PDB file of C-alpha atoms in Angstrom:
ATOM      1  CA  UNK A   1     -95.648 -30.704  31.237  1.00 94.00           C
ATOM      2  CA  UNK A   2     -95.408 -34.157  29.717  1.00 96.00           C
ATOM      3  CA  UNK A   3     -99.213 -36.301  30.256  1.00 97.00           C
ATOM      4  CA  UNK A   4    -100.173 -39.415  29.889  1.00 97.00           C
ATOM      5  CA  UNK A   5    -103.852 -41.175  30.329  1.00 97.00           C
ATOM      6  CA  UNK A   6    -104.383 -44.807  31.816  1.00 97.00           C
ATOM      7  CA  UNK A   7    -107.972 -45.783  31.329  1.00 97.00           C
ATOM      8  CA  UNK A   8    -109.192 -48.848  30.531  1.00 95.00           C
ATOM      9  CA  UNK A   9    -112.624 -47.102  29.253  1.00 95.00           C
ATOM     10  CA  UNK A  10    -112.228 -45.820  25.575  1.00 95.00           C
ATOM     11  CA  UNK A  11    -115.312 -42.956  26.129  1.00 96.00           C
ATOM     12  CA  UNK A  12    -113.029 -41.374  29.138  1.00 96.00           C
ATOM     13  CA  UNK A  13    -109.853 -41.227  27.229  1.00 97.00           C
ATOM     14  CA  UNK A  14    -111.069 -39.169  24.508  1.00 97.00           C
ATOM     15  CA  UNK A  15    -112.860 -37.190  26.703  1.00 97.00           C
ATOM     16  CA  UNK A  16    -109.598 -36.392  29.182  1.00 97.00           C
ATOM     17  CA  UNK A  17    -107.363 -36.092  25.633  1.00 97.00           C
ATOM     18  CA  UNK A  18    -109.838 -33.877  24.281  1.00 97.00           C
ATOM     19  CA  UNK A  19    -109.161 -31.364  27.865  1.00 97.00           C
ATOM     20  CA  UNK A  20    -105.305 -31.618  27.332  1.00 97.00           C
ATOM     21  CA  UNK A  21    -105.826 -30.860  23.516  1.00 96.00           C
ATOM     22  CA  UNK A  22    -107.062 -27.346  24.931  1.00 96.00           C
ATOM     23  CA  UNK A  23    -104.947 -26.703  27.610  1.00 96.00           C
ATOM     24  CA  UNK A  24    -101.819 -24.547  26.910  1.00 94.00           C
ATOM     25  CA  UNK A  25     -98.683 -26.094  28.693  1.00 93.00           C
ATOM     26  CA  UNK A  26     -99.594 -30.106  28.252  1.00 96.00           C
ATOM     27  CA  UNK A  27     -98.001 -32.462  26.040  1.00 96.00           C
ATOM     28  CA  UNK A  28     -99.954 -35.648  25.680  1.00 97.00           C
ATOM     29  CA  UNK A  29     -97.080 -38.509  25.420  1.00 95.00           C
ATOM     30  CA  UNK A  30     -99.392 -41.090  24.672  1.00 95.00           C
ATOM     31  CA  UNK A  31    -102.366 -42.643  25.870  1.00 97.00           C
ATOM     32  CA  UNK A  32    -103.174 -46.093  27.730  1.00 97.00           C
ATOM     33  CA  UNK A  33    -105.805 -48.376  28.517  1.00 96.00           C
ATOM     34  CA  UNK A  34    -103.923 -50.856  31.019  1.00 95.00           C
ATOM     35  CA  UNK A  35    -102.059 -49.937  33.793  1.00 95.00           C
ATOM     36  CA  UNK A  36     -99.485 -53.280  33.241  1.00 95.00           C
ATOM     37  CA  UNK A  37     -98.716 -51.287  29.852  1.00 95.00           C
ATOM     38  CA  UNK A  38     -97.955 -48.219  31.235  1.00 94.00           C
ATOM     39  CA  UNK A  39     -95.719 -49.197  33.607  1.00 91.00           C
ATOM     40  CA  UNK A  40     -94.361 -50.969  31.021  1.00 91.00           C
ATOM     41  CA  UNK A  41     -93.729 -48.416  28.270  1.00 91.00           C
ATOM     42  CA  UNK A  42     -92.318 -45.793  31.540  1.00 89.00           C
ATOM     43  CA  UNK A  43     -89.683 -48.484  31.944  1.00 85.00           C
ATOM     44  CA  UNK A  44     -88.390 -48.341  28.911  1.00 87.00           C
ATOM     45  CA  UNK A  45     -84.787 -47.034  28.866  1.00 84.00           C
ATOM     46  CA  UNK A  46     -85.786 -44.428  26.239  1.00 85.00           C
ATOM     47  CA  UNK A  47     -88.898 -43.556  27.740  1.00 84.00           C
ATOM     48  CA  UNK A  48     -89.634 -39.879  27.629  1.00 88.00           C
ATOM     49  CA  UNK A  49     -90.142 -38.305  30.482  1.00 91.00           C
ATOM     50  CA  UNK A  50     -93.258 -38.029  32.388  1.00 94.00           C
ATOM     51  CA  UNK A  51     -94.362 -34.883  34.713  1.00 95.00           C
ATOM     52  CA  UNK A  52     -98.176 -35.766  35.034  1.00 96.00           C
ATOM     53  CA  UNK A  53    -100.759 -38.871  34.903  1.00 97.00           C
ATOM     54  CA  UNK A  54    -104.530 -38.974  34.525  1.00 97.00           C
ATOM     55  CA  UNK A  55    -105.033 -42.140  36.343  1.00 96.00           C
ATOM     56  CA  UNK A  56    -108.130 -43.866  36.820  1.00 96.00           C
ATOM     57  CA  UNK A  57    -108.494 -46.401  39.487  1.00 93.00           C
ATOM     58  CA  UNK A  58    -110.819 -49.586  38.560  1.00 92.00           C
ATOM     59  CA  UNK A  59    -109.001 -51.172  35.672  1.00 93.00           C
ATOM     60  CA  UNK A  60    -108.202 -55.046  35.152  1.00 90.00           C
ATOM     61  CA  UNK A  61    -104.888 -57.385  35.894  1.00 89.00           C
ATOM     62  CA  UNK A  62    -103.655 -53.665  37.466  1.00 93.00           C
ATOM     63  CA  UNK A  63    -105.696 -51.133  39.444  1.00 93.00           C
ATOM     64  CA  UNK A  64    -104.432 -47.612  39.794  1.00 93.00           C
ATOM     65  CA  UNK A  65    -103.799 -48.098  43.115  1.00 90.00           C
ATOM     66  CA  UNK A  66    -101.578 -51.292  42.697  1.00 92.00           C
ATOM     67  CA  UNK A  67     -99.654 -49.327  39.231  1.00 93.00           C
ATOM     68  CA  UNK A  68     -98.790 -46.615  42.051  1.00 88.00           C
ATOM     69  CA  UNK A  69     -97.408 -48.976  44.134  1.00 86.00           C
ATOM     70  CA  UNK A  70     -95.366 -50.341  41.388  1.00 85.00           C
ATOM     71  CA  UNK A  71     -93.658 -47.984  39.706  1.00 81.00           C
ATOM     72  CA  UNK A  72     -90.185 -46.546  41.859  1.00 73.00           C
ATOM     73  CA  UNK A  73     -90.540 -42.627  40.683  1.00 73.00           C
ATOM     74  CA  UNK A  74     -94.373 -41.384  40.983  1.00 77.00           C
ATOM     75  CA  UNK A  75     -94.454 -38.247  38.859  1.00 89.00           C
ATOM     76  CA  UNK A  76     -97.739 -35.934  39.445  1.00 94.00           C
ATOM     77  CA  UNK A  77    -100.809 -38.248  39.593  1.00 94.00           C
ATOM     78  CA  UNK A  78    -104.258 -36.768  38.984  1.00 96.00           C
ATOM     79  CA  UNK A  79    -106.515 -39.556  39.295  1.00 94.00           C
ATOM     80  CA  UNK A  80    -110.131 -39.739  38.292  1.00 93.00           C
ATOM     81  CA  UNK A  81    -112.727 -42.249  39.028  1.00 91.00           C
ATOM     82  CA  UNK A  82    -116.374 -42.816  39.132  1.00 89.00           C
ATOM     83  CA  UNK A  83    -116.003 -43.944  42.743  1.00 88.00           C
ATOM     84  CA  UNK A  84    -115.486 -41.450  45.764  1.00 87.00           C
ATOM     85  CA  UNK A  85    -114.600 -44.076  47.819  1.00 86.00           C
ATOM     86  CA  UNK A  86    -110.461 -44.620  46.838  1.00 83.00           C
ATOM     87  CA  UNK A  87    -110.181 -40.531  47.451  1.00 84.00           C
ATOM     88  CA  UNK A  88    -108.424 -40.944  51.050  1.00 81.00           C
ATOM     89  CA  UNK A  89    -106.054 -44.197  50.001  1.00 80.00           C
ATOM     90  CA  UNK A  90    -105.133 -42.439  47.265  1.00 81.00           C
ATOM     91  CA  UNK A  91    -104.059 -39.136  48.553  1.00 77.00           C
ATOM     92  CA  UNK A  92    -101.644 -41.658  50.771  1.00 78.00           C
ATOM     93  CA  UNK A  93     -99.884 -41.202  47.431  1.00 83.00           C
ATOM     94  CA  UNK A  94     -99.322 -37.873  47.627  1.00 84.00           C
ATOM     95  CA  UNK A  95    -101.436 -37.237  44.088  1.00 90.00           C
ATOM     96  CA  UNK A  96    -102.187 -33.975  43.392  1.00 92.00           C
ATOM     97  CA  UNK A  97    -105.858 -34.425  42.706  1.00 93.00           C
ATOM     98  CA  UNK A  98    -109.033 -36.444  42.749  1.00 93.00           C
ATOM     99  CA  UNK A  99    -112.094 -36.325  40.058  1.00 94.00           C
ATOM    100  CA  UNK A 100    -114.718 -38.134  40.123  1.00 93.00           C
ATOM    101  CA  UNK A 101    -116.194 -38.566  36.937  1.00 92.00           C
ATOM    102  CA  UNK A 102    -117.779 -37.583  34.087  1.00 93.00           C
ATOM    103  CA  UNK A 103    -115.019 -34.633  34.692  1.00 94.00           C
ATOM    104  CA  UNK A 104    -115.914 -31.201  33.671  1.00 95.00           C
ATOM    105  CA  UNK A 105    -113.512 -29.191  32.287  1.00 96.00           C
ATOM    106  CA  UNK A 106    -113.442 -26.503  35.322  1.00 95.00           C
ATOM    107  CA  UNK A 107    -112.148 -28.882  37.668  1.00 95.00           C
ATOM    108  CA  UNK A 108    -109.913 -30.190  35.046  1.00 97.00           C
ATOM    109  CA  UNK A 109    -108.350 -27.133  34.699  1.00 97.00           C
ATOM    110  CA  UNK A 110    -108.608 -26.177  38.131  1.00 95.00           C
ATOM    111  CA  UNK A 111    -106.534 -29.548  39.222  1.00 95.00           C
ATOM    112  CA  UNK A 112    -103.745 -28.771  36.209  1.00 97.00           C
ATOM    113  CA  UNK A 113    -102.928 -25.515  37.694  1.00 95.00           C
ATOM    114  CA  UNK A 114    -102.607 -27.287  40.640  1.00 94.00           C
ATOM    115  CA  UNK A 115    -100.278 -29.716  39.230  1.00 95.00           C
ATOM    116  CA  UNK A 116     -98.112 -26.686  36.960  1.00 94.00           C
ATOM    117  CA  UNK A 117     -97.953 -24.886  40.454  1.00 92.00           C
ATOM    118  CA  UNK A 118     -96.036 -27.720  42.295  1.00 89.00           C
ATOM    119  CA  UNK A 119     -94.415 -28.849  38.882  1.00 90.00           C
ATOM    120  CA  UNK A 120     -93.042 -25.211  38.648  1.00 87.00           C
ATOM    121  CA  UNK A 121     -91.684 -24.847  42.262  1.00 82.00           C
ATOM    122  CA  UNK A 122     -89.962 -28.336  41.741  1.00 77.00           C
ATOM    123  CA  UNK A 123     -88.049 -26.998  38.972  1.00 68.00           C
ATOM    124  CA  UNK A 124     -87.116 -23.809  40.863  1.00 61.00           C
ATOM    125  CA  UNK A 125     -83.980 -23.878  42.541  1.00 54.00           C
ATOM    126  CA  UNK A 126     -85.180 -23.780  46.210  1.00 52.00           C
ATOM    127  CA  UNK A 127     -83.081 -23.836  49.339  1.00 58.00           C
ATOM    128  CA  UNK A 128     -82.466 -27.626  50.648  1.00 65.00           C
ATOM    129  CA  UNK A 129     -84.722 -28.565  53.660  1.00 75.00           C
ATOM    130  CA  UNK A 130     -82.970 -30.030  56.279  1.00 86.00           C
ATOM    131  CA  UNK A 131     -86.710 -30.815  58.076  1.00 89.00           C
ATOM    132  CA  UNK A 132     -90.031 -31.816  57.618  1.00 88.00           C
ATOM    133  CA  UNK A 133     -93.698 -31.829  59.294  1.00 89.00           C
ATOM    134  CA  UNK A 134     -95.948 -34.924  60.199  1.00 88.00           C
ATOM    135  CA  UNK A 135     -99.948 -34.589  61.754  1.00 84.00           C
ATOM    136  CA  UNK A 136     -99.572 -35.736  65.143  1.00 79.00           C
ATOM    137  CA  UNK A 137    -102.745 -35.159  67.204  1.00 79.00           C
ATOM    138  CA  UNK A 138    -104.310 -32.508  64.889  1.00 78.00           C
ATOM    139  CA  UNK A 139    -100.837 -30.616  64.947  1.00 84.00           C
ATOM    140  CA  UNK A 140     -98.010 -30.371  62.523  1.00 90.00           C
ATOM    141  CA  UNK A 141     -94.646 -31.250  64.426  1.00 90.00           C
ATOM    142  CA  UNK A 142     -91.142 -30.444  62.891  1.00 91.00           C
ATOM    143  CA  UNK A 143     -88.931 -32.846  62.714  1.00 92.00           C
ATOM    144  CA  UNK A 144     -85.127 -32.256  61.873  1.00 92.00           C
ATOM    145  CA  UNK A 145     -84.054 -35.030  59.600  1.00 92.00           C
ATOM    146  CA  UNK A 146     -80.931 -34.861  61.700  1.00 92.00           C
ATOM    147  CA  UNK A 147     -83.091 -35.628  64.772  1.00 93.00           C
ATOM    148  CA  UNK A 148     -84.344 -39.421  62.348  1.00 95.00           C
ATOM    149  CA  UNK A 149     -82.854 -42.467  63.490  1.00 95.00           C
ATOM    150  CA  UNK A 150     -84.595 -44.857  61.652  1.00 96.00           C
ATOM    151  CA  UNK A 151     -88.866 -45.353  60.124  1.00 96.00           C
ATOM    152  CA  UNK A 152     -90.430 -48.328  60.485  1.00 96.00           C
ATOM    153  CA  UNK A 153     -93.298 -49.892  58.947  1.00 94.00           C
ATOM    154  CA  UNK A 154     -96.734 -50.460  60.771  1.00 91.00           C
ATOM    155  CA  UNK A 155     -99.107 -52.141  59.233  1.00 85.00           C
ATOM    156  CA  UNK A 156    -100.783 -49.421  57.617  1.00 85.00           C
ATOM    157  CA  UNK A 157     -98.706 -46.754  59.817  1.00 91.00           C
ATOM    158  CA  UNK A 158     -95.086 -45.921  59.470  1.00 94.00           C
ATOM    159  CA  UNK A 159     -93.041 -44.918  63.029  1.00 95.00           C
ATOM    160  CA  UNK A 160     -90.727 -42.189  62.398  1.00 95.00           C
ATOM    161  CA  UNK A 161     -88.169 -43.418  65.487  1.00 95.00           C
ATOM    162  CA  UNK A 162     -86.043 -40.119  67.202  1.00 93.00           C
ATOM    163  CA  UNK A 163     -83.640 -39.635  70.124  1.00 88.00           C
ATOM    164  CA  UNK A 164     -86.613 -39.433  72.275  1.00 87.00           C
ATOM    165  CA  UNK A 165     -90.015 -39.681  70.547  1.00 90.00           C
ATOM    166  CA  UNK A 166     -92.042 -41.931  68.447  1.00 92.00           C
ATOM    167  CA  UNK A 167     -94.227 -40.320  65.578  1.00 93.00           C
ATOM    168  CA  UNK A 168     -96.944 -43.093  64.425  1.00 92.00           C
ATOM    169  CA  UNK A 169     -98.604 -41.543  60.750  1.00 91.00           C
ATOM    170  CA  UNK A 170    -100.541 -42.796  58.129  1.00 90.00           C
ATOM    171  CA  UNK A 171     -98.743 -43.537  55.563  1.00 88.00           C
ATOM    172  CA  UNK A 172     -97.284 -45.878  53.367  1.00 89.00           C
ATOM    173  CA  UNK A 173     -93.435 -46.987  52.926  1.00 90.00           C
ATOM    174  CA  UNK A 174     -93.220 -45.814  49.731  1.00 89.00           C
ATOM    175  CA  UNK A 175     -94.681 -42.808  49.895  1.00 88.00           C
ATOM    176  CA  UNK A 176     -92.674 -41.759  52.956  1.00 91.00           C
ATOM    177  CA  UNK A 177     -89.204 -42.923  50.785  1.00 89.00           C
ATOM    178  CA  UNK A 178     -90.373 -40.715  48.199  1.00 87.00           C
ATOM    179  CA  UNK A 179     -90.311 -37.905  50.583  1.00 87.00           C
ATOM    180  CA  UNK A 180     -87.128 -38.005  52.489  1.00 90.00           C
ATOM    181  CA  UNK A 181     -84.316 -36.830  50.909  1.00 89.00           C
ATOM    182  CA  UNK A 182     -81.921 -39.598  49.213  1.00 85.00           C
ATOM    183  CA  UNK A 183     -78.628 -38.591  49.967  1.00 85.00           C
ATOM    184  CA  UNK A 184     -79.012 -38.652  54.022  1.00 89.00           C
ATOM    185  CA  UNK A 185     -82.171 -41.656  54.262  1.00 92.00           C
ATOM    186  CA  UNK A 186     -82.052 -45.269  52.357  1.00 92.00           C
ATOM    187  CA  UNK A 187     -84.460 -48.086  52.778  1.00 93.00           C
ATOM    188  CA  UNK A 188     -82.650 -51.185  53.869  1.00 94.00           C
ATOM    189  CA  UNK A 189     -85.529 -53.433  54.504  1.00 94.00           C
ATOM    190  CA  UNK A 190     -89.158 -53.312  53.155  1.00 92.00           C
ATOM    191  CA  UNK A 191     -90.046 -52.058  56.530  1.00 95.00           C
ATOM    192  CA  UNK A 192     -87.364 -50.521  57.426  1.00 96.00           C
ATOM    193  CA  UNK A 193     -85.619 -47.023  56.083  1.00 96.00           C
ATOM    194  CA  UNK A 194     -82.148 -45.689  57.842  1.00 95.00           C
ATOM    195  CA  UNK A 195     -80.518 -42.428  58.658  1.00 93.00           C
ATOM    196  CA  UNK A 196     -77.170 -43.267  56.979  1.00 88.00           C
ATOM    197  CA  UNK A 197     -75.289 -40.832  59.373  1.00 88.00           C
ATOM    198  CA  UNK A 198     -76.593 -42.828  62.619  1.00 90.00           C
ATOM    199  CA  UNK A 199     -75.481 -46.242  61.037  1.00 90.00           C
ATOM    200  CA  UNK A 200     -72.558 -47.230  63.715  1.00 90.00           C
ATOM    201  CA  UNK A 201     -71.710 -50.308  62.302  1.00 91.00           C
ATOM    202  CA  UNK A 202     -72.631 -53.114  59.247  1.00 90.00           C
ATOM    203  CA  UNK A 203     -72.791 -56.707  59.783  1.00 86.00           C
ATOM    204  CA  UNK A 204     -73.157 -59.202  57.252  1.00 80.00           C
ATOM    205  CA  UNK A 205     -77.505 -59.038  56.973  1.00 89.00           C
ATOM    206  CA  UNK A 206     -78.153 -56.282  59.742  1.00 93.00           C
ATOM    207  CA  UNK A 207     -77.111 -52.423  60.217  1.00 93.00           C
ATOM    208  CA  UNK A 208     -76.638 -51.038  64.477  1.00 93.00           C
ATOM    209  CA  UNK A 209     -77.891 -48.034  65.038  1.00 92.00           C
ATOM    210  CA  UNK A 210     -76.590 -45.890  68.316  1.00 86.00           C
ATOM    211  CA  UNK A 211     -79.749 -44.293  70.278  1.00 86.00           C
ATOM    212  CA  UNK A 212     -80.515 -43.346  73.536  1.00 81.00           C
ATOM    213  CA  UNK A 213     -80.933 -46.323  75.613  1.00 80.00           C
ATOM    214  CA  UNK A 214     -77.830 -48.316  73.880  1.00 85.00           C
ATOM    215  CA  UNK A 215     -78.277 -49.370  70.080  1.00 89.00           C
ATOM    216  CA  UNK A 216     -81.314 -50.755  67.801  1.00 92.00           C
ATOM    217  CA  UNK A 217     -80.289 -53.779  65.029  1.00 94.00           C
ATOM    218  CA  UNK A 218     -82.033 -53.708  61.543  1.00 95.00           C
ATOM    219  CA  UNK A 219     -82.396 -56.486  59.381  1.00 95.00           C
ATOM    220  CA  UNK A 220     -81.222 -55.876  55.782  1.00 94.00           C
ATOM    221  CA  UNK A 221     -83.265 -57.162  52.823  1.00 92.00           C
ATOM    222  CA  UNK A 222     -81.871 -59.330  50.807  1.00 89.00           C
ATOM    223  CA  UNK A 223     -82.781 -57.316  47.598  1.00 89.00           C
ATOM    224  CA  UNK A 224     -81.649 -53.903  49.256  1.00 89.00           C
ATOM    225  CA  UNK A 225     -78.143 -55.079  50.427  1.00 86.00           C
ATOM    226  CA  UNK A 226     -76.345 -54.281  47.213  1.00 85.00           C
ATOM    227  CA  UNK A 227     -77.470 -50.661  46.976  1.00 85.00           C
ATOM    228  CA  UNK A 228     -76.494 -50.294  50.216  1.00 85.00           C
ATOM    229  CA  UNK A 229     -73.062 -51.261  50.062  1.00 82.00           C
ATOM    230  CA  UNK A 230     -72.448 -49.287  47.039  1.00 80.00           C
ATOM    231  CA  UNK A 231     -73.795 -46.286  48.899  1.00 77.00           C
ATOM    232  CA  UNK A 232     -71.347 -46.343  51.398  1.00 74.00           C
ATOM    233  CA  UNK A 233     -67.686 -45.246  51.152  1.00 62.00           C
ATOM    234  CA  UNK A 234     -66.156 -48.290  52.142  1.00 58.00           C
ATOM    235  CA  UNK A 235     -62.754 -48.821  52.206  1.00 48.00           C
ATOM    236  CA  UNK A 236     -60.946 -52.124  52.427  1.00 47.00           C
ATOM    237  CA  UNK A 237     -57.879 -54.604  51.685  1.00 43.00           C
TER     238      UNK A 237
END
């Protein structure tokens, strides 16, 4: 797997290089000490690719928190800080670990085979999921993605919105676009993500959605319109 380190302290760098140095099946792809750079270098259009970042959390201009809310695909994130008290925002991120530091090289390794173990059943060839789970009242609920009409943002909740229930979980937008699969949900709003096949009709800045008791009108973002028509198979004179 391809690494990278963003730490602004020098001491915890070489520490975390020095653990990927020994650790069969990392590459280290280079090494950062702002976030803002980072990001910057993983947009370039001949970036290489990244399957893994050691993160820390407390840096300047950029926090790890705000460089995972910036960047539009989140590879694996491990993060590590000297603070416990980020653990539960962060794993609204869906990273793969938390270490608080100074890390020891057991529980480095131990959260790197977690990390190769969902790296390696990514790149297996699985059978596509036409469903997922949400926590709802200490149980898991399946939800056909069918069954989706739209997801709405809630302050720090999103509403996943059905033929006949509501699902309220904590989560963010992103992280909930990241999960639902791209070819039957889009995000038309920054609160708002669609089922494409319950879209009934477009108008010029909303999308109509059929449901149960008549039909529900979302706004479309200004900034997501484009995508959205291009999406579409539209045909017209």
């Amino acid at each position: 797997m391809n690494c990278i380190i963003i730490d602004d302290d020098k001491l915890s760098i070489k520490i975390i290089e020095e653990f990927v140095g020994r650790t069969e099946g990392l590459h280290l792809a280079g090494s950062f000490s702002s976030a803002v750079a980072a990001m910057n270098s993983l947009n370039q259009p001949d970036a290489e690719k990244v399957d893994l970042i050691f993160l820390d959390i407390e840096m300047p201009e950029m926090s790890g928190i705000e460089f995972l809310e910036s960047i539009d695909i989140i590879p694996q994130v491990i993060i590590y800080s000297s603070q416990e008290k980020y653990a539960l925002e962060s794993y609204e991120y869906d990273v793969t670990d938390y270490l608080l530091k100074p890390v020891q090289f057991g529980r480095f390794i131990k959260a790197v085979n977690r990390a190769r173990e969902r790296y390696e059943k990514k790149e297996s060839p699985v059978k596509e999921s036409t469903e997922i789970f949400i926590k709802n009242n200490g149980s898991l609920v399946r939800i056909k993605y069918e069954d989706i009409l739209w997801i709405e943002a809630l302050e720090n909740y999103v509403v996943l919105n059905t033929f006949s229930e509501k699902y309220t979980i904590h989560f963010t937008m992103k992280a909930i676009a990241d999960k639902m699969p791209s070819d039957r949900f889009m995000r038309i709003h920054r609160s708002f993500i669609v089922n494409f096949s319950k879209i009934k009709v477009i108008e010029d800045n909303s999308v109509v959605i059929k449901t149960d008791s008549g039909t529900k009108v979302i706004p479309i973002g200004k900034s997501y319109r484009d995508k959205l028509m291009n999406d579409i198979n539209l045909i017209s004179k």
